[in-house]
mmCIF file of C-alpha atoms in Angstrom:
data_model
loop_
_atom_site.group_PDB
_atom_site.id
_atom_site.type_symbol
_atom_site.label_atom_id
_atom_site.label_comp_id
_atom_site.label_asym_id
_atom_site.label_seq_id
_atom_site.Cartn_x
_atom_site.Cartn_y
_atom_site.Cartn_z
ATOM 1 C CA UNK A 218 -49.493 -71.583 190.858
ATOM 2 C CA UNK A 219 -47.359 -71.623 187.728
ATOM 3 C CA UNK A 220 -47.556 -67.850 187.497
ATOM 4 C CA UNK A 221 -46.498 -67.495 191.116
ATOM 5 C CA UNK A 222 -43.562 -69.886 190.651
ATOM 6 C CA UNK A 223 -42.414 -68.061 187.513
ATOM 7 C CA UNK A 224 -42.582 -64.728 189.334
ATOM 8 C CA UNK A 225 -40.530 -66.054 192.244
ATOM 9 C CA UNK A 226 -37.942 -67.513 189.858
ATOM 10 C CA UNK A 227 -37.619 -64.239 187.938
ATOM 11 C CA UNK A 228 -37.246 -62.266 191.175
ATOM 12 C CA UNK A 229 -34.539 -64.601 192.444
ATOM 13 C CA UNK A 230 -32.725 -64.417 189.103
ATOM 14 C CA UNK A 231 -32.847 -60.606 189.143
ATOM 15 C CA UNK A 232 -31.404 -60.468 192.660
ATOM 16 C CA UNK A 233 -28.608 -62.867 191.695
ATOM 17 C CA UNK A 234 -27.657 -60.795 188.642
ATOM 18 C CA UNK A 235 -27.688 -57.608 190.729
ATOM 19 C CA UNK A 236 -25.432 -59.152 193.365
ATOM 20 C CA UNK A 237 -23.062 -60.398 190.652
ATOM 21 C CA UNK A 238 -22.777 -56.930 189.132
ATOM 22 C CA UNK A 239 -22.054 -55.397 192.518
ATOM 23 C CA UNK A 240 -19.409 -58.008 193.217
ATOM 24 C CA UNK A 241 -17.832 -57.465 189.802
ATOM 25 C CA UNK A 242 -17.045 -53.764 190.294
ATOM 26 C CA UNK A 243 -16.294 -52.985 193.939
ATOM 27 C CA UNK A 244 -12.921 -51.340 193.273
ATOM 28 C CA UNK A 245 -14.294 -48.865 190.755
ATOM 29 C CA UNK A 246 -17.328 -47.962 192.825
ATOM 30 C CA UNK A 247 -15.285 -47.591 195.979
ATOM 31 C CA UNK A 248 -12.620 -45.547 194.198
ATOM 32 C CA UNK A 249 -15.204 -43.277 192.630
ATOM 33 C CA UNK A 250 -16.788 -42.618 195.993
ATOM 34 C CA UNK A 251 -13.502 -41.970 197.832
ATOM 35 C CA UNK A 252 -11.747 -40.269 194.980
ATOM 36 C CA UNK A 253 -14.285 -37.605 194.212
ATOM 37 C CA UNK A 254 -13.282 -37.726 190.546
ATOM 38 C CA UNK A 255 -15.277 -34.530 190.022
ATOM 39 C CA UNK A 256 -15.132 -31.233 191.863
ATOM 40 C CA UNK A 257 -12.459 -29.143 193.528
ATOM 41 C CA UNK A 258 -9.704 -30.553 195.680
ATOM 42 C CA UNK A 259 -10.178 -30.270 199.463
ATOM 43 C CA UNK A 260 -8.431 -27.476 201.321
ATOM 44 C CA UNK A 261 -5.052 -28.353 202.792
ATOM 45 C CA UNK A 262 -3.668 -27.130 206.107
ATOM 46 C CA UNK A 263 -2.012 -23.811 205.206
ATOM 47 C CA UNK A 264 0.372 -24.121 208.183
ATOM 48 C CA UNK A 265 1.670 -27.466 206.923
ATOM 49 C CA UNK A 266 1.885 -26.257 203.327
ATOM 50 C CA UNK A 267 3.937 -23.252 204.458
ATOM 51 C CA UNK A 268 6.396 -25.618 206.137
ATOM 52 C CA UNK A 269 7.171 -27.045 202.703
ATOM 53 C CA UNK A 270 8.415 -23.599 201.700
ATOM 54 C CA UNK A 271 10.770 -23.262 204.674
ATOM 55 C CA UNK A 272 14.395 -22.718 203.680
ATOM 56 C CA UNK A 273 15.428 -25.167 206.401
ATOM 57 C CA UNK A 274 13.168 -28.136 207.012
ATOM 58 C CA UNK A 275 11.157 -27.683 210.210
ATOM 59 C CA UNK A 276 12.535 -24.188 210.858
ATOM 60 C CA UNK A 277 10.157 -21.517 209.440
ATOM 61 C CA UNK A 278 12.203 -18.834 211.225
ATOM 62 C CA UNK A 279 15.072 -19.513 208.830
ATOM 63 C CA UNK A 280 13.060 -17.882 206.065
ATOM 64 C CA UNK A 281 10.946 -19.285 203.284
ATOM 65 C CA UNK A 282 10.932 -19.618 199.532
ATOM 66 C CA UNK A 283 8.335 -17.448 197.828
ATOM 67 C CA UNK A 284 6.725 -17.699 194.416
ATOM 68 C CA UNK A 285 8.305 -15.331 191.924
ATOM 69 C CA UNK A 286 11.804 -15.498 193.428
ATOM 70 C CA UNK A 287 14.612 -15.235 190.872
ATOM 71 C CA UNK A 288 17.185 -18.031 190.535
ATOM 72 C CA UNK A 289 19.805 -15.850 192.240
ATOM 73 C CA UNK A 290 17.424 -15.306 195.178
ATOM 74 C CA UNK A 291 16.956 -19.051 195.554
ATOM 75 C CA UNK A 292 20.711 -19.629 195.436
ATOM 76 C CA UNK A 293 21.256 -16.976 198.135
ATOM 77 C CA UNK A 294 18.705 -18.646 200.424
ATOM 78 C CA UNK A 295 20.164 -22.087 199.765
ATOM 79 C CA UNK A 296 23.646 -20.813 200.591
ATOM 80 C CA UNK A 297 22.406 -19.472 203.926
ATOM 81 C CA UNK A 298 20.850 -22.833 204.693
ATOM 82 C CA UNK A 299 24.031 -24.732 203.823
ATOM 83 C CA UNK A 300 26.157 -22.307 205.862
ATOM 84 C CA UNK A 301 23.899 -22.854 208.883
ATOM 85 C CA UNK A 302 24.152 -26.627 208.485
ATOM 86 C CA UNK A 303 27.956 -26.528 208.705
ATOM 87 C CA UNK A 304 28.305 -23.828 211.387
ATOM 88 C CA UNK A 305 28.449 -26.177 214.373
ATOM 89 C CA UNK A 306 30.926 -28.566 212.745
ATOM 90 C CA UNK A 307 33.228 -25.712 211.801
ATOM 91 C CA UNK A 308 33.114 -24.209 215.308
ATOM 92 C CA UNK A 309 33.928 -27.569 216.918
ATOM 93 C CA UNK A 310 37.129 -27.865 214.879
ATOM 94 C CA UNK A 311 38.524 -24.419 215.725
ATOM 95 C CA UNK A 312 41.551 -26.089 217.369
ATOM 96 C CA UNK A 313 42.267 -28.173 214.264
ATOM 97 C CA UNK A 314 42.779 -25.819 211.282
ATOM 98 C CA UNK A 315 43.373 -28.696 208.856
ATOM 99 C CA UNK A 316 40.148 -30.503 209.707
ATOM 100 C CA UNK A 317 38.252 -27.230 209.772
ATOM 101 C CA UNK A 318 39.424 -26.421 206.243
ATOM 102 C CA UNK A 319 38.294 -29.831 205.014
ATOM 103 C CA UNK A 320 34.817 -29.148 206.394
ATOM 104 C CA UNK A 321 34.781 -25.742 204.702
ATOM 105 C CA UNK A 322 35.783 -27.388 201.422
ATOM 106 C CA UNK A 323 32.964 -29.908 201.842
ATOM 107 C CA UNK A 324 30.518 -27.048 202.353
ATOM 108 C CA UNK A 325 31.798 -25.250 199.249
ATOM 109 C CA UNK A 326 31.453 -28.406 197.153
ATOM 110 C CA UNK A 327 27.842 -28.861 198.282
ATOM 111 C CA UNK A 328 26.886 -25.342 197.320
ATOM 112 C CA UNK A 329 28.898 -25.611 194.100
ATOM 113 C CA UNK A 330 26.807 -28.627 193.073
ATOM 114 C CA UNK A 331 23.627 -26.603 193.613
ATOM 115 C CA UNK A 332 24.918 -23.726 191.469
ATOM 116 C CA UNK A 333 26.005 -26.137 188.764
ATOM 117 C CA UNK A 334 22.542 -27.738 188.682
ATOM 118 C CA UNK A 335 20.926 -24.545 187.382
ATOM 119 C CA UNK A 336 19.631 -25.506 183.938
ATOM 120 C CA UNK A 337 17.566 -23.556 181.417
ATOM 121 C CA UNK A 338 15.446 -25.699 179.123
ATOM 122 C CA UNK A 339 16.176 -23.945 175.854
ATOM 123 C CA UNK A 340 15.927 -26.843 173.435
ATOM 124 C CA UNK A 341 19.148 -28.732 174.193
ATOM 125 C CA UNK A 342 18.434 -32.222 175.470
ATOM 126 C CA UNK A 343 20.010 -32.959 178.852
ATOM 127 C CA UNK A 344 19.962 -35.731 181.429
ATOM 128 C CA UNK A 345 16.886 -34.099 182.956
ATOM 129 C CA UNK A 346 14.802 -35.160 179.940
ATOM 130 C CA UNK A 347 15.245 -38.789 181.015
ATOM 131 C CA UNK A 348 14.813 -38.389 184.765
ATOM 132 C CA UNK A 349 12.205 -38.276 187.493
ATOM 133 C CA UNK A 350 11.344 -34.694 186.452
ATOM 134 C CA UNK A 351 11.181 -35.473 182.729
ATOM 135 C CA UNK A 352 7.416 -34.881 182.654
ATOM 136 C CA UNK A 353 7.597 -31.707 184.783
ATOM 137 C CA UNK A 354 8.916 -29.323 182.111
ATOM 138 C CA UNK A 355 9.059 -28.663 178.393
ATOM 139 C CA UNK A 356 11.797 -27.240 176.228
ATOM 140 C CA UNK A 357 11.664 -23.701 174.796
ATOM 141 C CA UNK A 358 8.913 -22.450 177.116
ATOM 142 C CA UNK A 359 10.954 -20.227 179.450
ATOM 143 C CA UNK A 360 11.419 -22.931 182.094
ATOM 144 C CA UNK A 361 14.463 -23.727 184.253
ATOM 145 C CA UNK A 362 15.430 -25.788 187.323
ATOM 146 C CA UNK A 363 17.752 -25.741 190.351
ATOM 147 C CA UNK A 364 18.307 -28.838 192.498
ATOM 148 C CA UNK A 365 19.202 -29.256 196.171
ATOM 149 C CA UNK A 366 19.578 -32.434 198.231
ATOM 150 C CA UNK A 367 18.024 -32.157 201.697
ATOM 151 C CA UNK A 368 17.509 -34.430 204.697
ATOM 152 C CA UNK A 369 14.433 -36.362 203.582
ATOM 153 C CA UNK A 370 14.085 -35.386 199.922
ATOM 154 C CA UNK A 371 15.653 -33.908 196.817
ATOM 155 C CA UNK A 372 14.080 -30.525 196.071
ATOM 156 C CA UNK A 373 13.692 -29.301 192.490
ATOM 157 C CA UNK A 374 12.960 -25.575 192.088
ATOM 158 C CA UNK A 375 11.142 -24.853 188.832
ATOM 159 C CA UNK A 376 11.094 -21.417 187.229
ATOM 160 C CA UNK A 377 8.905 -19.876 184.557
ATOM 161 C CA UNK A 378 10.201 -16.668 182.994
ATOM 162 C CA UNK A 379 12.852 -16.504 185.757
ATOM 163 C CA UNK A 380 10.282 -16.664 188.553
ATOM 164 C CA UNK A 381 9.867 -19.586 190.985
ATOM 165 C CA UNK A 382 6.466 -21.221 190.518
ATOM 166 C CA UNK A 383 6.867 -24.886 191.538
ATOM 167 C CA UNK A 384 8.789 -27.110 193.942
ATOM 168 C CA UNK A 385 9.047 -30.840 193.259
ATOM 169 C CA UNK A 386 10.020 -32.803 196.383
ATOM 170 C CA UNK A 387 11.203 -36.365 195.727
ATOM 171 C CA UNK A 388 11.319 -38.267 199.024
ATOM 172 C CA UNK A 389 14.395 -40.335 199.814
ATOM 173 C CA UNK A 390 13.661 -44.051 199.659
ATOM 174 C CA UNK A 391 14.208 -44.562 203.388
ATOM 175 C CA UNK A 392 11.482 -41.973 204.093
ATOM 176 C CA UNK A 393 8.946 -44.273 202.411
ATOM 177 C CA UNK A 394 9.480 -47.023 205.027
ATOM 178 C CA UNK A 395 8.319 -49.640 202.527
ATOM 179 C CA UNK A 396 4.758 -48.240 202.422
ATOM 180 C CA UNK A 397 2.469 -48.612 199.430
ATOM 181 C CA UNK A 398 1.365 -45.446 197.667
ATOM 182 C CA UNK A 399 -2.076 -45.696 199.269
ATOM 183 C CA UNK A 400 -0.631 -46.102 202.767
ATOM 184 C CA UNK A 401 1.830 -43.261 202.228
ATOM 185 C CA UNK A 402 -1.055 -41.132 200.974
ATOM 186 C CA UNK A 403 -2.974 -41.748 204.203
ATOM 187 C CA UNK A 404 0.023 -40.434 206.124
ATOM 188 C CA UNK A 405 0.041 -37.292 203.995
ATOM 189 C CA UNK A 406 -3.703 -36.861 204.574
ATOM 190 C CA UNK A 407 -3.062 -36.991 208.327
ATOM 191 C CA UNK A 408 -0.662 -34.065 207.853
ATOM 192 C CA UNK A 409 -2.342 -31.935 205.176
ATOM 193 C CA UNK A 410 -5.984 -32.943 205.505
ATOM 194 C CA UNK A 411 -8.385 -35.021 203.452
ATOM 195 C CA UNK A 412 -7.328 -35.180 199.790
ATOM 196 C CA UNK A 413 -9.018 -35.710 196.478
ATOM 197 C CA UNK A 414 -8.004 -39.045 194.963
ATOM 198 C CA UNK A 415 -7.577 -38.914 191.191
ATOM 199 C CA UNK A 416 -7.630 -42.158 189.233
ATOM 200 C CA UNK A 417 -6.517 -43.074 185.737
ATOM 201 C CA UNK A 418 -7.554 -45.931 183.465
ATOM 202 C CA UNK A 419 -4.791 -48.216 182.202
ATOM 203 C CA UNK A 420 -5.397 -50.569 179.328
ATOM 204 C CA UNK A 421 -4.484 -54.118 180.227
ATOM 205 C CA UNK A 422 -4.977 -57.433 178.511
ATOM 206 C CA UNK A 423 -8.651 -58.185 178.658
ATOM 207 C CA UNK A 424 -9.871 -54.790 179.816
ATOM 208 C CA UNK A 425 -9.056 -51.638 181.750
ATOM 209 C CA UNK A 426 -7.505 -51.234 185.189
ATOM 210 C CA UNK A 427 -8.586 -48.368 187.455
ATOM 211 C CA UNK A 428 -5.409 -47.048 189.122
ATOM 212 C CA UNK A 429 -4.859 -44.363 191.753
ATOM 213 C CA UNK A 430 -2.792 -41.706 189.978
ATOM 214 C CA UNK A 431 -2.323 -38.974 192.591
ATOM 215 C CA UNK A 432 -3.724 -37.079 195.582
ATOM 216 C CA UNK A 433 -4.704 -33.399 195.347
ATOM 217 C CA UNK A 434 -5.087 -30.549 197.817
ATOM 218 C CA UNK A 435 -5.755 -26.832 197.443
ATOM 219 C CA UNK A 436 -4.557 -23.999 199.701
ATOM 220 C CA UNK A 437 -5.670 -20.783 198.044
ATOM 221 C CA UNK A 438 -3.342 -20.046 195.141
ATOM 222 C CA UNK A 439 -1.147 -22.959 196.237
ATOM 223 C CA UNK A 440 -1.856 -26.392 194.804
ATOM 224 C CA UNK A 441 -0.389 -29.578 196.228
ATOM 225 C CA UNK A 442 -0.138 -33.059 194.758
ATOM 226 C CA UNK A 443 1.288 -36.365 195.933
ATOM 227 C CA UNK A 444 2.395 -38.371 192.897
ATOM 228 C CA UNK A 445 3.608 -41.939 192.531
ATOM 229 C CA UNK A 446 7.001 -42.337 190.837
ATOM 230 C CA UNK A 447 7.755 -45.740 192.348
ATOM 231 C CA UNK A 448 7.364 -47.844 189.205
ATOM 232 C CA UNK A 449 10.530 -46.472 187.594
ATOM 233 C CA UNK A 450 12.234 -44.477 190.356
ATOM 234 C CA UNK A 451 11.127 -46.149 193.592
ATOM 235 C CA UNK A 452 9.887 -42.961 195.309
ATOM 236 C CA UNK A 453 6.827 -40.795 195.924
ATOM 237 C CA UNK A 454 6.881 -37.036 195.400
ATOM 238 C CA UNK A 455 5.071 -33.913 196.607
ATOM 239 C CA UNK A 456 4.511 -31.213 194.002
ATOM 240 C CA UNK A 457 3.711 -27.734 195.354
ATOM 241 C CA UNK A 458 2.985 -24.978 192.831
ATOM 242 C CA UNK A 459 1.347 -21.639 192.145
ATOM 243 C CA UNK A 460 -1.903 -22.492 190.356
ATOM 244 C CA UNK A 461 -2.140 -19.154 188.543
ATOM 245 C CA UNK A 462 1.367 -19.280 187.100
ATOM 246 C CA UNK A 463 0.900 -22.939 186.197
ATOM 247 C CA UNK A 464 -2.157 -21.952 184.114
ATOM 248 C CA UNK A 465 -0.147 -19.309 182.256
ATOM 249 C CA UNK A 466 2.605 -21.819 181.596
ATOM 250 C CA UNK A 467 0.061 -24.326 180.279
ATOM 251 C CA UNK A 468 -1.042 -21.759 177.691
ATOM 252 C CA UNK A 469 2.581 -21.182 176.658
ATOM 253 C CA UNK A 470 3.105 -24.906 176.268
ATOM 254 C CA UNK A 471 0.056 -25.169 174.011
ATOM 255 C CA UNK A 472 1.645 -22.646 171.677
ATOM 256 C CA UNK A 473 5.048 -24.339 171.662
ATOM 257 C CA UNK A 474 3.599 -27.861 171.601
ATOM 258 C CA UNK A 475 0.199 -27.679 169.831
ATOM 259 C CA UNK A 476 -0.372 -31.424 170.280
ATOM 260 C CA UNK A 477 -0.574 -30.760 173.996
ATOM 261 C CA UNK A 478 0.732 -34.218 174.956
ATOM 262 C CA UNK A 479 2.942 -34.565 178.039
ATOM 263 C CA UNK A 480 5.392 -37.433 178.182
ATOM 264 C CA UNK A 481 7.941 -38.940 180.518
ATOM 265 C CA UNK A 482 10.993 -39.668 178.354
ATOM 266 C CA UNK A 483 12.015 -42.789 180.261
ATOM 267 C CA UNK A 484 8.484 -44.194 180.255
ATOM 268 C CA UNK A 485 8.238 -43.520 176.517
ATOM 269 C CA UNK A 486 11.568 -45.233 175.962
ATOM 270 C CA UNK A 487 10.405 -48.293 177.883
ATOM 271 C CA UNK A 488 6.984 -48.610 176.232
ATOM 272 C CA UNK A 489 7.808 -47.524 172.672
ATOM 273 C CA UNK A 490 8.017 -50.109 169.913
ATOM 274 C CA UNK A 491 10.570 -49.679 167.143
ATOM 275 C CA UNK A 492 10.023 -49.745 163.388
ATOM 276 C CA UNK A 493 10.294 -53.536 163.334
ATOM 277 C CA UNK A 494 7.391 -53.807 165.750
ATOM 278 C CA UNK A 495 9.439 -55.335 168.531
ATOM 279 C CA UNK A 496 9.208 -54.206 172.115
ATOM 280 C CA UNK A 497 12.132 -51.825 172.583
ATOM 281 C CA UNK A 498 12.123 -52.649 176.300
ATOM 282 C CA UNK A 499 14.581 -55.436 175.462
ATOM 283 C CA UNK A 500 17.451 -52.992 174.869
ATOM 284 C CA UNK A 501 16.368 -49.965 176.917
ATOM 285 C CA UNK A 502 19.616 -49.848 178.933
ATOM 286 C CA UNK A 503 21.743 -49.971 175.786
ATOM 287 C CA UNK A 504 19.801 -47.088 174.199
ATOM 288 C CA UNK A 505 19.917 -44.908 177.295
ATOM 289 C CA UNK A 506 23.682 -45.389 177.562
ATOM 290 C CA UNK A 507 24.314 -44.917 173.846
ATOM 291 C CA UNK A 508 25.509 -48.500 173.261
ATOM 292 C CA UNK A 509 23.277 -50.798 171.249
ATOM 293 C CA UNK A 510 23.620 -54.568 171.120
ATOM 294 C CA UNK A 511 22.481 -56.103 167.858
ATOM 295 C CA UNK A 512 19.601 -58.559 168.018
ATOM 296 C CA UNK A 513 19.434 -61.855 166.040
ATOM 297 C CA UNK A 514 18.987 -61.039 162.378
ATOM 298 C CA UNK A 515 20.372 -57.498 162.796
ATOM 299 C CA UNK A 516 24.069 -58.365 162.735
ATOM 300 C CA UNK A 517 26.213 -56.963 159.941
ATOM 301 C CA UNK A 518 26.608 -59.373 157.063
ATOM 302 C CA UNK A 519 29.976 -61.108 156.840
ATOM 303 C CA UNK A 520 32.204 -60.563 153.794
ATOM 304 C CA UNK A 521 31.761 -63.040 150.964
ATOM 305 C CA UNK A 522 33.736 -66.263 151.381
ATOM 306 C CA UNK A 523 36.302 -66.714 148.572
ATOM 307 C CA UNK A 524 36.759 -70.290 147.351
ATOM 308 C CA UNK A 525 40.264 -70.838 145.896
ATOM 309 C CA UNK A 526 40.431 -72.045 142.290
ATOM 310 C CA UNK A 527 42.815 -74.983 141.693
ATOM 311 C CA UNK A 528 43.121 -74.065 137.987
ATOM 312 C CA UNK A 529 45.064 -70.916 138.826
ATOM 313 C CA UNK A 530 47.725 -72.576 140.911
ATOM 314 C CA UNK A 531 46.265 -71.437 144.199
ATOM 315 C CA UNK A 532 46.200 -73.574 147.337
ATOM 316 C CA UNK A 533 43.998 -76.624 147.301
ATOM 317 C CA UNK A 534 40.781 -76.904 149.272
ATOM 318 C CA UNK A 535 42.514 -79.308 151.667
ATOM 319 C CA UNK A 536 45.306 -76.776 152.250
ATOM 320 C CA UNK A 537 42.809 -73.985 152.846
ATOM 321 C CA UNK A 538 40.821 -76.128 155.235
ATOM 322 C CA UNK A 539 44.025 -77.133 157.001
ATOM 323 C CA UNK A 540 45.030 -73.504 157.544
ATOM 324 C CA UNK A 541 41.508 -72.638 158.501
ATOM 325 C CA UNK A 542 41.410 -75.320 161.170
ATOM 326 C CA UNK A 543 44.844 -74.420 162.428
ATOM 327 C CA UNK A 544 43.906 -70.810 163.018
ATOM 328 C CA UNK A 545 40.314 -71.465 164.059
ATOM 329 C CA UNK A 546 39.319 -70.314 167.549
ATOM 330 C CA UNK A 547 37.932 -73.792 168.087
ATOM 331 C CA UNK A 548 41.477 -75.165 168.118
ATOM 332 C CA UNK A 549 42.417 -73.096 171.179
ATOM 333 C CA UNK A 550 40.634 -72.644 174.519
ATOM 334 C CA UNK A 551 38.089 -69.848 174.425
ATOM 335 C CA UNK A 552 38.914 -66.736 176.426
ATOM 336 C CA UNK A 553 36.614 -63.965 177.444
ATOM 337 C CA UNK A 554 37.601 -60.887 175.390
ATOM 338 C CA UNK A 555 38.897 -58.131 177.633
ATOM 339 C CA UNK A 556 37.074 -55.501 175.570
ATOM 340 C CA UNK A 557 33.765 -56.952 176.634
ATOM 341 C CA UNK A 558 34.465 -56.315 180.294
ATOM 342 C CA UNK A 559 35.522 -52.742 179.563
ATOM 343 C CA UNK A 560 32.301 -52.176 177.674
ATOM 344 C CA UNK A 561 30.256 -53.480 180.595
ATOM 345 C CA UNK A 562 32.113 -51.174 182.949
ATOM 346 C CA UNK A 563 31.317 -48.143 180.813
ATOM 347 C CA UNK A 564 27.664 -49.098 180.801
ATOM 348 C CA UNK A 565 27.545 -49.232 184.588
ATOM 349 C CA UNK A 566 29.324 -45.894 184.863
ATOM 350 C CA UNK A 567 26.766 -44.292 182.580
ATOM 351 C CA UNK A 568 23.890 -45.645 184.629
ATOM 352 C CA UNK A 569 25.500 -44.517 187.863
ATOM 353 C CA UNK A 570 25.519 -40.985 186.498
ATOM 354 C CA UNK A 571 21.757 -40.896 185.997
ATOM 355 C CA UNK A 572 20.082 -38.762 188.654
ATOM 356 C CA UNK A 573 16.543 -38.739 189.959
#
């Protein structure tokens, strides 16, 4: 009877431990099953992927961007698209030459901004290094970018050795409709097909958190990803690229950057600790804008205080203290220095200039 009771107790204990273990790791198990952490990415709808390459959104007949295009080819296609966008407005103002000219000027400014955005990454740090595309390129590897703003996203054209190989599409915030990354991903799966979910492990206090990093699809040579950039930039992005060229570029990057580590400059700036061991997140805005506010203990030391000597006929301590009190700021109402407001204004201007 004792043996039977002991056996029943051990069985019950084993079942309880098993249930506890299952309850303790549902997210990881579920993610592993859905994510397919191993294996190739599912095939995406080629028709939908091709729409991403259309020169005009939703109008494949307007032409498409093709891998290998030169920067000048991209600019020519973009100009055609911008011209088409303004055609109707210009025609409607044929009876008002002044208004028509203003519309033409607006069109020219839009295309001028696209031309001006063309940047080669040849070692000179630019605003792009601290931007939403900061982790999408490396310096001195034959890479370049052109940027256009479209109806539902900002499109970044990436070049390797003067040939188009990647398009980075950052959705406008209103296109997200307040959806979480997982919910937005389900919408993309409805369009492109079932995706591979790729997770990453983040160290947190007391353990590791299993986080959905991105969705992946494959369409022949084309590779497609949906990435989450909401933590710092508030948007999600589609990345469409030529897998073969991307592999060649990866080899080039290994030569230029043997460590092989990819970083996002803004993320690094936020998470990096300085030489004093403090969290540099406390003055991130000041460092990005080039203006640093001293922390307690870092202020410049004041000049030595000179105590007058009565033996040399100088003013007495009482006289010094009297003058000191008379000219002390405490004797007059405090006013906010005007320079401080100007400094704050400059800081805001610098931040306003930061692009996605």
